mmCIF file of C-alpha atoms and ligand atoms in Angstrom:
data_model
loop_
_atom_site.group_PDB
_atom_site.id
_atom_site.type_symbol
_atom_site.label_atom_id
_atom_site.label_comp_id
_atom_site.label_asym_id
_atom_site.label_seq_id
_atom_site.Cartn_x
_atom_site.Cartn_y
_atom_site.Cartn_z
ATOM 1 C CA MET B 1 0.000 0.000 0.000
ATOM 2 C CA THR B 2 1.194 3.508 -0.759
ATOM 3 C CA ASP B 3 2.405 5.499 2.231
ATOM 4 C CA ARG B 4 0.268 8.607 2.629
ATOM 5 C CA ARG B 5 1.393 9.775 6.066
ATOM 6 C CA PRO B 6 2.024 13.506 5.851
ATOM 7 C CA VAL B 7 5.656 14.569 5.418
ATOM 8 C CA PRO B 8 6.408 17.667 7.569
ATOM 9 C CA PHE B 9 7.316 20.823 5.593
ATOM 10 C CA ILE B 10 9.730 21.649 8.414
ATOM 11 C CA ASP B 11 10.298 19.442 11.465
ATOM 12 C CA LEU B 12 11.176 21.387 14.615
ATOM 13 C CA LYS B 13 10.228 18.467 16.871
ATOM 14 C CA ALA B 14 12.812 16.122 15.360
ATOM 15 C CA GLN B 15 15.427 18.853 15.648
ATOM 16 C CA GLN B 16 14.486 19.458 19.298
ATOM 17 C CA ALA B 17 15.014 15.781 20.068
ATOM 18 C CA ARG B 18 18.568 15.989 18.651
ATOM 19 C CA ILE B 19 19.566 18.898 20.931
ATOM 20 C CA ALA B 20 17.390 17.957 23.939
ATOM 21 C CA VAL B 21 20.111 17.545 26.576
ATOM 22 C CA ASP B 22 22.105 20.665 25.720
ATOM 23 C CA LEU B 23 18.932 22.709 25.278
ATOM 24 C CA ARG B 24 17.639 21.743 28.723
ATOM 25 C CA ARG B 25 21.009 22.633 30.302
ATOM 26 C CA ARG B 26 20.981 26.020 28.551
ATOM 27 C CA LEU B 27 17.411 26.867 29.555
ATOM 28 C CA ASP B 28 17.982 25.760 33.157
ATOM 29 C CA ALA B 29 20.983 28.109 33.361
ATOM 30 C CA VAL B 30 18.786 31.063 32.342
ATOM 31 C CA LEU B 31 16.090 30.039 34.835
ATOM 32 C CA ALA B 32 18.789 29.932 37.533
ATOM 33 C CA HIS B 33 20.245 33.408 36.905
ATOM 34 C CA CYS B 34 16.987 35.126 35.854
ATOM 35 C CA GLN B 35 18.713 37.788 33.692
ATOM 36 C CA PHE B 36 16.003 37.547 31.050
ATOM 37 C CA VAL B 37 17.056 40.705 29.181
ATOM 38 C CA LEU B 38 20.705 41.057 28.050
ATOM 39 C CA GLY B 39 21.778 38.107 30.180
ATOM 40 C CA PRO B 40 25.218 36.519 29.623
ATOM 41 C CA GLU B 41 23.919 34.193 26.885
ATOM 42 C CA VAL B 42 23.246 37.214 24.652
ATOM 43 C CA ALA B 43 26.890 38.320 24.530
ATOM 44 C CA GLU B 44 28.018 34.680 24.261
ATOM 45 C CA LEU B 45 25.751 34.169 21.253
ATOM 46 C CA GLU B 46 26.913 37.403 19.604
ATOM 47 C CA GLY B 47 30.516 36.223 19.927
ATOM 48 C CA ALA B 48 29.682 32.782 18.518
ATOM 49 C CA LEU B 49 27.730 34.210 15.559
ATOM 50 C CA ALA B 50 30.443 36.746 14.697
ATOM 51 C CA ARG B 51 33.114 34.019 14.765
ATOM 52 C CA PHE B 52 30.917 31.695 12.705
ATOM 53 C CA CYS B 53 30.609 34.127 9.784
ATOM 54 C CA GLY B 54 33.884 35.992 10.236
ATOM 55 C CA ALA B 55 32.276 39.375 10.936
ATOM 56 C CA LYS B 56 33.903 41.855 13.315
ATOM 57 C CA HIS B 57 30.678 42.716 15.165
ATOM 58 C CA CYS B 58 27.380 40.974 15.843
ATOM 59 C CA VAL B 59 24.530 42.824 17.578
ATOM 60 C CA SER B 60 21.527 40.620 18.354
ATOM 61 C CA VAL B 61 18.031 42.128 18.063
ATOM 62 C CA SER B 62 14.375 41.235 18.471
ATOM 63 C CA SER B 63 13.614 40.072 14.886
ATOM 64 C CA GLY B 64 14.871 40.156 11.332
ATOM 65 C CA THR B 65 12.491 43.012 10.595
ATOM 66 C CA ASP B 66 13.852 45.021 13.525
ATOM 67 C CA ALA B 67 17.389 44.265 12.328
ATOM 68 C CA LEU B 68 16.494 45.853 8.971
ATOM 69 C CA GLN B 69 14.876 48.815 10.710
ATOM 70 C CA ILE B 70 17.799 49.448 13.073
ATOM 71 C CA ALA B 71 20.266 49.237 10.165
ATOM 72 C CA MET B 72 18.229 51.810 8.217
ATOM 73 C CA MET B 73 17.775 54.086 11.249
ATOM 74 C CA ALA B 74 21.548 54.008 11.748
ATOM 75 C CA GLU B 75 22.035 55.348 8.188
ATOM 76 C CA GLY B 76 19.409 58.052 8.798
ATOM 77 C CA ILE B 77 17.044 56.746 6.103
ATOM 78 C CA GLY B 78 13.855 58.832 5.973
ATOM 79 C CA PRO B 79 11.552 60.996 3.845
ATOM 80 C CA GLY B 80 12.908 61.820 0.380
ATOM 81 C CA ASP B 81 15.155 58.741 0.288
ATOM 82 C CA ALA B 82 14.962 55.937 -2.255
ATOM 83 C CA VAL B 83 15.732 52.441 -0.960
ATOM 84 C CA PHE B 84 16.281 49.874 -3.735
ATOM 85 C CA LEU B 85 15.211 46.274 -3.136
ATOM 86 C CA PRO B 86 14.012 43.246 -5.110
ATOM 87 C CA ALA B 87 10.302 42.963 -5.977
ATOM 88 C CA PHE B 88 10.525 39.209 -5.385
ATOM 89 C CA THR B 89 11.134 38.855 -1.627
ATOM 90 C CA TYR B 90 9.339 38.634 1.707
ATOM 91 C CA THR B 91 7.248 41.661 2.685
ATOM 92 C CA ALA B 92 9.527 42.779 5.559
ATOM 93 C CA THR B 93 12.204 43.997 3.140
ATOM 94 C CA ALA B 94 9.834 46.604 1.641
ATOM 95 C CA GLU B 95 7.935 47.397 4.823
ATOM 96 C CA VAL B 96 10.748 49.049 6.754
ATOM 97 C CA PRO B 97 11.627 51.847 4.281
ATOM 98 C CA LEU B 98 7.937 52.847 4.309
ATOM 99 C CA VAL B 99 7.751 52.754 8.115
ATOM 100 C CA LEU B 100 10.691 55.202 8.143
ATOM 101 C CA GLY B 101 9.049 57.481 5.567
ATOM 102 C CA ALA B 102 11.343 56.485 2.687
ATOM 103 C CA VAL B 103 10.244 55.048 -0.674
ATOM 104 C CA PRO B 104 10.958 51.443 -1.725
ATOM 105 C CA VAL B 105 12.121 51.233 -5.355
ATOM 106 C CA PHE B 106 11.479 47.748 -6.702
ATOM 107 C CA VAL B 107 14.159 46.027 -8.784
ATOM 108 C CA ASP B 108 13.628 42.881 -10.867
ATOM 109 C CA VAL B 109 15.425 39.601 -10.239
ATOM 110 C CA ASP B 110 17.507 37.186 -12.295
ATOM 111 C CA PRO B 111 15.279 34.541 -13.952
ATOM 112 C CA ALA B 112 17.723 31.711 -13.207
ATOM 113 C CA THR B 113 18.944 32.424 -9.646
ATOM 114 C CA PHE B 114 15.918 34.547 -8.490
ATOM 115 C CA GLN B 115 18.425 37.011 -6.941
ATOM 116 C CA ILE B 116 18.230 40.809 -7.417
ATOM 117 C CA ASP B 117 19.547 41.767 -10.876
ATOM 118 C CA PRO B 118 22.540 44.175 -10.644
ATOM 119 C CA GLY B 119 21.992 45.420 -14.205
ATOM 120 C CA HIS B 120 18.383 46.314 -13.492
ATOM 121 C CA LEU B 121 19.451 47.952 -10.205
ATOM 122 C CA GLU B 122 21.743 50.255 -12.173
ATOM 123 C CA ALA B 123 18.896 51.124 -14.562
ATOM 124 C CA ARG B 124 16.499 51.812 -11.683
ATOM 125 C CA ILE B 125 19.009 54.150 -9.973
ATOM 126 C CA ALA B 126 19.291 56.099 -13.253
ATOM 127 C CA GLU B 127 15.474 56.328 -13.485
ATOM 128 C CA VAL B 128 15.181 57.663 -9.928
ATOM 129 C CA ARG B 129 17.895 60.251 -10.589
ATOM 130 C CA ALA B 130 16.212 61.337 -13.831
ATOM 131 C CA ALA B 131 12.838 61.744 -12.079
ATOM 132 C CA GLY B 132 14.616 64.016 -9.566
ATOM 133 C CA ARG B 133 12.169 63.468 -6.713
ATOM 134 C CA LEU B 134 14.122 61.082 -4.465
ATOM 135 C CA THR B 135 17.753 60.644 -3.402
ATOM 136 C CA PRO B 136 19.171 57.129 -3.951
ATOM 137 C CA ARG B 137 20.420 56.257 -0.447
ATOM 138 C CA MET B 138 20.451 52.528 0.111
ATOM 139 C CA LEU B 139 20.431 49.123 -1.529
ATOM 140 C CA ILE B 140 18.875 46.175 0.306
ATOM 141 C CA GLY B 141 20.155 43.059 -1.427
ATOM 142 C CA VAL B 142 18.264 39.937 -0.392
ATOM 143 C CA ASP B 143 19.973 36.526 -0.340
ATOM 144 C CA LEU B 144 16.863 34.704 -1.482
ATOM 145 C CA PHE B 145 15.936 31.139 -0.462
ATOM 146 C CA GLY B 146 19.364 30.369 1.050
ATOM 147 C CA GLN B 147 21.615 31.366 -1.840
ATOM 148 C CA PRO B 148 23.724 34.550 -1.918
ATOM 149 C CA ALA B 149 22.932 37.547 -4.075
ATOM 150 C CA ASP B 150 25.656 38.731 -6.479
ATOM 151 C CA TRP B 151 27.427 40.868 -3.860
ATOM 152 C CA PRO B 152 30.550 41.832 -5.834
ATOM 153 C CA ALA B 153 28.360 43.289 -8.609
ATOM 154 C CA LEU B 154 25.834 44.857 -6.202
ATOM 155 C CA ALA B 155 28.539 46.482 -4.081
ATOM 156 C CA ALA B 156 30.119 47.989 -7.206
ATOM 157 C CA VAL B 157 26.810 49.465 -8.416
ATOM 158 C CA ALA B 158 26.014 50.831 -4.933
ATOM 159 C CA ALA B 159 29.487 52.351 -4.568
ATOM 160 C CA ARG B 160 29.183 54.139 -7.945
ATOM 161 C CA ALA B 161 25.823 55.550 -6.783
ATOM 162 C CA GLY B 162 27.177 56.544 -3.342
ATOM 163 C CA MET B 163 24.650 54.296 -1.598
ATOM 164 C CA ALA B 164 24.995 52.289 1.621
ATOM 165 C CA THR B 165 24.466 48.524 1.317
ATOM 166 C CA LEU B 166 22.315 46.348 3.565
ATOM 167 C CA ASP B 167 22.285 42.566 3.129
ATOM 168 C CA ASP B 168 18.904 41.023 4.017
ATOM 169 C CA CYS B 169 20.316 37.604 4.879
ATOM 170 C CA ALA B 170 17.201 36.420 6.772
ATOM 171 C CA GLN B 171 16.927 33.273 4.624
ATOM 172 C CA SER B 172 20.599 32.592 4.049
ATOM 173 C CA PHE B 173 22.687 32.843 7.210
ATOM 174 C CA GLY B 174 25.275 30.075 6.915
ATOM 175 C CA ALA B 175 25.707 30.428 3.139
ATOM 176 C CA SER B 176 28.924 31.621 1.514
ATOM 177 C CA LEU B 177 30.117 33.341 -1.642
ATOM 178 C CA GLY B 178 33.653 33.236 -2.997
ATOM 179 C CA GLY B 179 34.819 31.372 0.111
ATOM 180 C CA ARG B 180 33.483 34.036 2.540
ATOM 181 C CA MET B 181 30.424 33.536 4.719
ATOM 182 C CA LEU B 182 27.493 35.919 4.352
ATOM 183 C CA GLY B 183 27.700 38.557 7.070
ATOM 184 C CA VAL B 184 30.628 40.472 5.589
ATOM 185 C CA MET B 185 29.323 41.335 2.098
ATOM 186 C CA ALA B 186 27.647 44.690 2.793
ATOM 187 C CA ASP B 187 27.984 47.683 5.151
ATOM 188 C CA ALA B 188 25.443 45.893 7.335
ATOM 189 C CA THR B 189 23.964 42.394 7.265
ATOM 190 C CA ALA B 190 20.608 41.617 8.866
ATOM 191 C CA THR B 191 19.426 38.104 9.645
ATOM 192 C CA SER B 192 16.363 36.518 11.244
ATOM 193 C CA PHE B 193 15.959 33.726 13.783
ATOM 194 C CA PHE B 194 12.254 33.205 13.059
ATOM 195 C CA PRO B 195 11.632 29.531 13.942
ATOM 196 C CA SER B 196 11.432 28.328 10.319
ATOM 197 C CA LYS B 197 14.677 29.997 9.155
ATOM 198 C CA PRO B 198 17.757 27.749 8.798
ATOM 199 C CA LEU B 199 18.984 28.955 12.228
ATOM 200 C CA GLY B 200 15.720 29.476 14.099
ATOM 201 C CA ALA B 201 14.908 30.382 17.702
ATOM 202 C CA TYR B 202 11.770 29.382 19.646
ATOM 203 C CA GLY B 203 10.189 32.756 18.998
ATOM 204 C CA ASP B 204 11.268 35.947 17.240
ATOM 205 C CA GLY B 205 14.873 37.039 17.023
ATOM 206 C CA GLY B 206 17.447 38.529 14.686
ATOM 207 C CA ALA B 207 20.967 39.899 14.410
ATOM 208 C CA LEU B 208 23.046 42.558 12.676
ATOM 209 C CA PHE B 209 26.613 42.081 11.478
ATOM 210 C CA THR B 210 29.065 44.791 10.501
ATOM 211 C CA GLU B 211 32.770 45.485 10.173
ATOM 212 C CA SER B 212 32.252 49.072 11.349
ATOM 213 C CA ASP B 213 32.823 49.940 15.041
ATOM 214 C CA ALA B 214 30.684 53.075 14.689
ATOM 215 C CA ARG B 215 27.750 51.163 13.183
ATOM 216 C CA ALA B 216 27.923 48.464 15.877
ATOM 217 C CA ASP B 217 27.806 51.153 18.594
ATOM 218 C CA LEU B 218 24.794 52.758 16.911
ATOM 219 C CA TYR B 219 22.975 49.403 16.653
ATOM 220 C CA ARG B 220 23.504 48.742 20.387
ATOM 221 C CA SER B 221 22.201 52.206 21.229
ATOM 222 C CA LEU B 222 19.203 51.971 18.872
ATOM 223 C CA ARG B 223 18.089 48.558 20.164
ATOM 224 C CA THR B 224 17.834 50.050 23.681
ATOM 225 C CA HIS B 225 15.862 53.273 23.125
ATOM 226 C CA GLY B 226 18.838 55.245 21.792
ATOM 227 C CA GLU B 227 20.686 55.077 25.102
ATOM 228 C CA GLY B 228 24.151 56.558 25.591
ATOM 229 C CA THR B 229 26.910 55.299 27.856
ATOM 230 C CA THR B 230 24.531 55.201 30.814
ATOM 231 C CA ARG B 231 21.029 53.813 30.775
ATOM 232 C CA TYR B 232 19.484 57.192 31.575
ATOM 233 C CA GLU B 233 21.168 59.209 28.831
ATOM 234 C CA VAL B 234 19.022 59.206 25.675
ATOM 235 C CA LEU B 235 21.043 60.254 22.624
ATOM 236 C CA ARG B 236 18.652 59.502 19.769
ATOM 237 C CA THR B 237 15.238 58.067 18.973
ATOM 238 C CA GLY B 238 15.571 54.303 19.211
ATOM 239 C CA MET B 239 13.340 51.348 19.925
ATOM 240 C CA ASN B 240 12.985 48.343 22.202
ATOM 241 C CA GLY B 241 14.714 45.862 19.915
ATOM 242 C CA ARG B 242 16.697 43.424 22.034
ATOM 243 C CA LEU B 243 16.936 39.625 21.715
ATOM 244 C CA ASP B 244 15.606 37.791 24.799
ATOM 245 C CA THR B 245 18.131 35.798 26.839
ATOM 246 C CA MET B 246 15.930 32.679 26.499
ATOM 247 C CA GLN B 247 16.160 32.910 22.699
ATOM 248 C CA ALA B 248 19.934 33.397 22.899
ATOM 249 C CA ALA B 249 20.141 30.206 24.990
ATOM 250 C CA VAL B 250 18.072 28.282 22.415
ATOM 251 C CA LEU B 251 20.251 29.598 19.589
ATOM 252 C CA LEU B 252 23.500 28.671 21.379
ATOM 253 C CA SER B 253 22.177 25.137 21.601
ATOM 254 C CA LYS B 254 21.163 25.117 17.946
ATOM 255 C CA MET B 255 24.591 26.445 16.931
ATOM 256 C CA THR B 256 26.101 23.136 18.129
ATOM 257 C CA VAL B 257 24.313 21.300 15.292
ATOM 258 C CA PHE B 258 24.037 24.099 12.708
ATOM 259 C CA PRO B 259 27.047 23.080 10.536
ATOM 260 C CA GLU B 260 25.808 19.472 10.266
ATOM 261 C CA GLU B 261 22.291 20.745 9.543
ATOM 262 C CA LEU B 262 23.609 22.888 6.690
ATOM 263 C CA ALA B 263 25.329 19.792 5.284
ATOM 264 C CA ALA B 264 22.077 17.806 5.630
ATOM 265 C CA ARG B 265 20.122 20.519 3.786
ATOM 266 C CA GLU B 266 22.708 20.421 0.996
ATOM 267 C CA ARG B 267 22.288 16.635 0.733
ATOM 268 C CA VAL B 268 18.502 17.089 0.392
ATOM 269 C CA ALA B 269 19.015 19.708 -2.327
ATOM 270 C CA GLN B 270 21.363 17.402 -4.233
ATOM 271 C CA TYR B 271 18.895 14.529 -3.957
ATOM 272 C CA TYR B 272 16.137 16.707 -5.434
ATOM 273 C CA ASP B 273 18.477 18.042 -8.136
ATOM 274 C CA SER B 274 19.437 14.581 -9.280
ATOM 275 C CA ARG B 275 15.974 13.004 -9.240
ATOM 276 C CA LEU B 276 13.898 15.966 -10.451
ATOM 277 C CA GLY B 277 16.279 17.883 -12.698
ATOM 278 C CA ASN B 278 15.030 16.315 -15.934
ATOM 279 C CA ALA B 279 11.315 16.764 -15.136
ATOM 280 C CA VAL B 280 11.044 20.274 -13.651
ATOM 281 C CA VAL B 281 13.263 23.365 -13.424
ATOM 282 C CA THR B 282 15.395 22.852 -10.299
ATOM 283 C CA PRO B 283 17.311 25.741 -8.646
ATOM 284 C CA THR B 284 20.264 27.211 -10.536
ATOM 285 C CA ARG B 285 23.278 27.390 -8.227
ATOM 286 C CA VAL B 286 24.868 30.787 -7.741
ATOM 287 C CA ALA B 287 28.480 30.405 -8.968
ATOM 288 C CA ASP B 288 31.223 29.874 -6.358
ATOM 289 C CA SER B 289 28.763 29.667 -3.460
ATOM 290 C CA THR B 290 27.365 27.385 -0.789
ATOM 291 C CA ALA B 291 23.687 27.618 0.200
ATOM 292 C CA ALA B 292 21.740 27.474 3.466
ATOM 293 C CA TRP B 293 18.653 26.111 1.613
ATOM 294 C CA ALA B 294 15.920 27.823 3.613
ATOM 295 C CA ILE B 295 13.679 27.102 0.635
ATOM 296 C CA TYR B 296 14.067 24.688 -2.296
ATOM 297 C CA ALA B 297 11.935 26.103 -5.105
ATOM 298 C CA ILE B 298 11.170 24.512 -8.462
ATOM 299 C CA LEU B 299 9.533 26.136 -11.487
ATOM 300 C CA LEU B 300 6.523 24.677 -13.301
ATOM 301 C CA PRO B 301 5.524 25.697 -16.863
ATOM 302 C CA ASP B 302 2.586 27.878 -15.731
ATOM 303 C CA ALA B 303 0.081 28.546 -12.929
ATOM 304 C CA ALA B 304 -2.255 25.720 -14.045
ATOM 305 C CA ALA B 305 0.564 23.153 -14.048
ATOM 306 C CA ARG B 306 1.576 24.390 -10.605
ATOM 307 C CA ALA B 307 -1.969 24.032 -9.241
ATOM 308 C CA ARG B 308 -2.144 20.457 -10.613
ATOM 309 C CA MET B 309 1.215 19.650 -9.020
ATOM 310 C CA GLN B 310 0.169 21.061 -5.629
ATOM 311 C CA ASP B 311 -3.096 19.091 -5.697
ATOM 312 C CA GLY B 312 -1.287 15.887 -6.650
ATOM 313 C CA LEU B 313 1.298 16.329 -3.882
ATOM 314 C CA LYS B 314 -1.379 17.094 -1.318
ATOM 315 C CA ALA B 315 -3.230 13.874 -2.142
ATOM 316 C CA ALA B 316 0.029 11.984 -1.527
ATOM 317 C CA GLY B 317 0.575 13.661 1.878
ATOM 318 C CA ILE B 318 3.332 15.953 0.565
ATOM 319 C CA PRO B 319 3.093 19.633 1.573
ATOM 320 C CA SER B 320 4.245 22.396 -0.766
ATOM 321 C CA ALA B 321 4.250 26.191 -0.496
ATOM 322 C CA ILE B 322 4.393 29.231 -2.742
ATOM 323 C CA TYR B 323 7.048 31.843 -2.016
ATOM 324 C CA TYR B 324 5.819 34.278 -3.315
ATOM 325 C CA PRO B 325 2.388 34.241 -4.953
ATOM 326 C CA LYS B 326 2.520 38.005 -5.580
ATOM 327 C CA PRO B 327 5.534 40.225 -6.218
ATOM 328 C CA LEU B 328 5.660 43.093 -3.738
ATOM 329 C CA HIS B 329 4.819 45.876 -6.218
ATOM 330 C CA ARG B 330 1.440 44.129 -6.777
ATOM 331 C CA GLN B 331 0.591 43.973 -3.055
ATOM 332 C CA PRO B 332 -2.135 46.393 -1.903
ATOM 333 C CA ALA B 333 0.202 47.777 0.791
ATOM 334 C CA TYR B 334 2.972 48.696 -1.680
ATOM 335 C CA ARG B 335 1.138 49.358 -4.959
ATOM 336 C CA ASP B 336 0.848 53.081 -4.288
ATOM 337 C CA ALA B 337 4.560 53.391 -3.529
ATOM 338 C CA HIS B 338 5.501 51.723 -6.842
ATOM 339 C CA ASP B 339 6.511 54.006 -9.727
ATOM 340 C CA GLY B 340 4.991 51.700 -12.347
ATOM 341 C CA ALA B 341 8.217 50.210 -13.733
ATOM 342 C CA ALA B 342 7.765 46.812 -15.411
ATOM 343 C CA LEU B 343 9.104 43.881 -13.378
ATOM 344 C CA PRO B 344 8.363 40.950 -15.686
ATOM 345 C CA VAL B 345 10.666 38.332 -14.150
ATOM 346 C CA SER B 346 9.204 38.769 -10.650
ATOM 347 C CA GLU B 347 5.681 38.519 -12.076
ATOM 348 C CA ASN B 348 6.496 35.392 -14.052
ATOM 349 C CA LEU B 349 8.157 33.653 -11.092
ATOM 350 C CA ALA B 350 5.135 34.376 -8.872
ATOM 351 C CA GLU B 351 2.984 32.349 -11.301
ATOM 352 C CA ARG B 352 5.285 29.348 -11.643
ATOM 353 C CA ILE B 353 7.296 28.885 -8.461
ATOM 354 C CA MET B 354 6.652 26.160 -5.877
ATOM 355 C CA ALA B 355 8.665 25.101 -2.817
ATOM 356 C CA LEU B 356 9.245 21.501 -1.701
ATOM 357 C CA PRO B 357 9.914 20.447 1.907
ATOM 358 C CA ILE B 358 13.542 20.959 2.940
ATOM 359 C CA HIS B 359 14.948 20.442 6.423
ATOM 360 C CA PRO B 360 17.720 18.383 8.037
ATOM 361 C CA ASP B 361 15.391 15.625 9.301
ATOM 362 C CA LEU B 362 13.915 14.448 5.990
ATOM 363 C CA THR B 363 14.566 10.709 5.657
ATOM 364 C CA GLU B 364 15.540 8.790 2.506
ATOM 365 C CA ASP B 365 12.020 7.413 2.557
ATOM 366 C CA ASP B 366 10.466 10.918 2.749
ATOM 367 C CA LEU B 367 12.684 12.120 -0.088
ATOM 368 C CA SER B 368 11.870 9.224 -2.372
ATOM 369 C CA ARG B 369 8.113 9.624 -1.713
ATOM 370 C CA ILE B 370 8.327 13.372 -2.424
ATOM 371 C CA CYS B 371 10.218 12.821 -5.673
ATOM 372 C CA ASP B 372 7.897 10.006 -6.813
ATOM 373 C CA ALA B 373 4.926 12.341 -6.282
ATOM 374 C CA VAL B 374 6.565 15.255 -8.131
ATOM 375 C CA LEU B 375 7.545 13.007 -11.061
ATOM 376 C CA ALA B 376 3.996 11.586 -11.216
ATOM 377 C CA HIS B 377 2.548 15.078 -11.742
ATOM 378 C CA ALA B 378 5.243 16.806 -13.799
HETATM 379 C C1 PLP K 401 11.888 36.224 7.423
HETATM 380 C C2 PLP K 401 12.383 37.370 6.628
HETATM 381 C C3 PLP K 401 12.491 38.661 7.173
HETATM 382 C C4 PLP K 401 11.918 39.033 8.510
HETATM 383 O O1 PLP K 401 12.390 38.350 9.591
HETATM 384 P P1 PLP K 401 11.508 38.304 10.933
HETATM 385 O O2 PLP K 401 12.474 37.764 11.929
HETATM 386 O O3 PLP K 401 10.347 37.436 10.696
HETATM 387 O O4 PLP K 401 11.123 39.711 11.270
HETATM 388 C C5 PLP K 401 13.047 39.657 6.396
HETATM 389 N N1 PLP K 401 13.456 39.419 5.139
HETATM 390 C C6 PLP K 401 13.352 38.216 4.569
HETATM 391 C C7 PLP K 401 13.834 38.021 3.172
HETATM 392 C C8 PLP K 401 12.788 37.145 5.281
HETATM 393 O O5 PLP K 401 12.668 35.943 4.695
#
């Protein structure tokens, strides 16, 4: 009889079982000292994360979204500023410029790697300059789905335009490009520890990475209400944006298995590549990179073929997901901010893309069932 037990899209319970002893020890230590805000685990985690990716500074914060916001506040982004970002990404990337009064300028993505297109970025900067209404101030490059964006090209375009660079690495912490880990590619790197990200906490969390001492100082001030050298000196408008000690303890425990989990995700990706590559469009690898594989996305010929595939998988107990069904410039919240530029690749991907389960605890049996089901409906 065919096995129709549901395969989990992500499996946080299996992961918890692998780290159970260390996790319990870590949580008990926090319960013993009761320093729930900025306890010793927070600084320990920041040191471990900075060493892991080779960045000079790590400042932990309350979420990936707050990491983006603090990075933009530190650059003084506000009204009259243009912030360039891909149209094909999670909503948080576009939300923060608007919260700060700036304007998101949507850039199309590469049809093969789904990463922001440096050539189109250059064209969009020229358009904004020609319109004369906004000042190009910042690029947010997103490392989409676990693979790195083309940072050498993006950094060159941003430098020519005199713009600061922010790496939205929420989906890709642990990936590398040209032998260097993400975290050191831009003026600032923001990541997320949302539970479903490759390195996830048991609640919200995030971190900023930078090589700049001045930026790191600003981030620490901004995450605690803009405080100065004493708690009661307020230097600037900040926010309450700290990472909880409990989440730092969870993340320290997860760090002990993170490298092997990245290797397991890569094995899943290679399994899919080899079994599905002739039947559907599997992900194109970014050259000279390693991936964190937050999401493994395939392309179907069109929206109808995708709907048939999702129905077929569902009947076989295989979950799938669509990241993203709508590019951001088509979302009601962002439509009015969009200048009307055509973004055909993002629109086409939104119709055809579909994500398969990927996590370190998928078994051989799960993988073969998933691939059988995909091949039966391709
Ligand atoms: C998840 C995500 C964020 C936001 O992170 P949170 O921790 O949920 O606030 C930002 N950008 C991208 C690309 C993401 O995938």
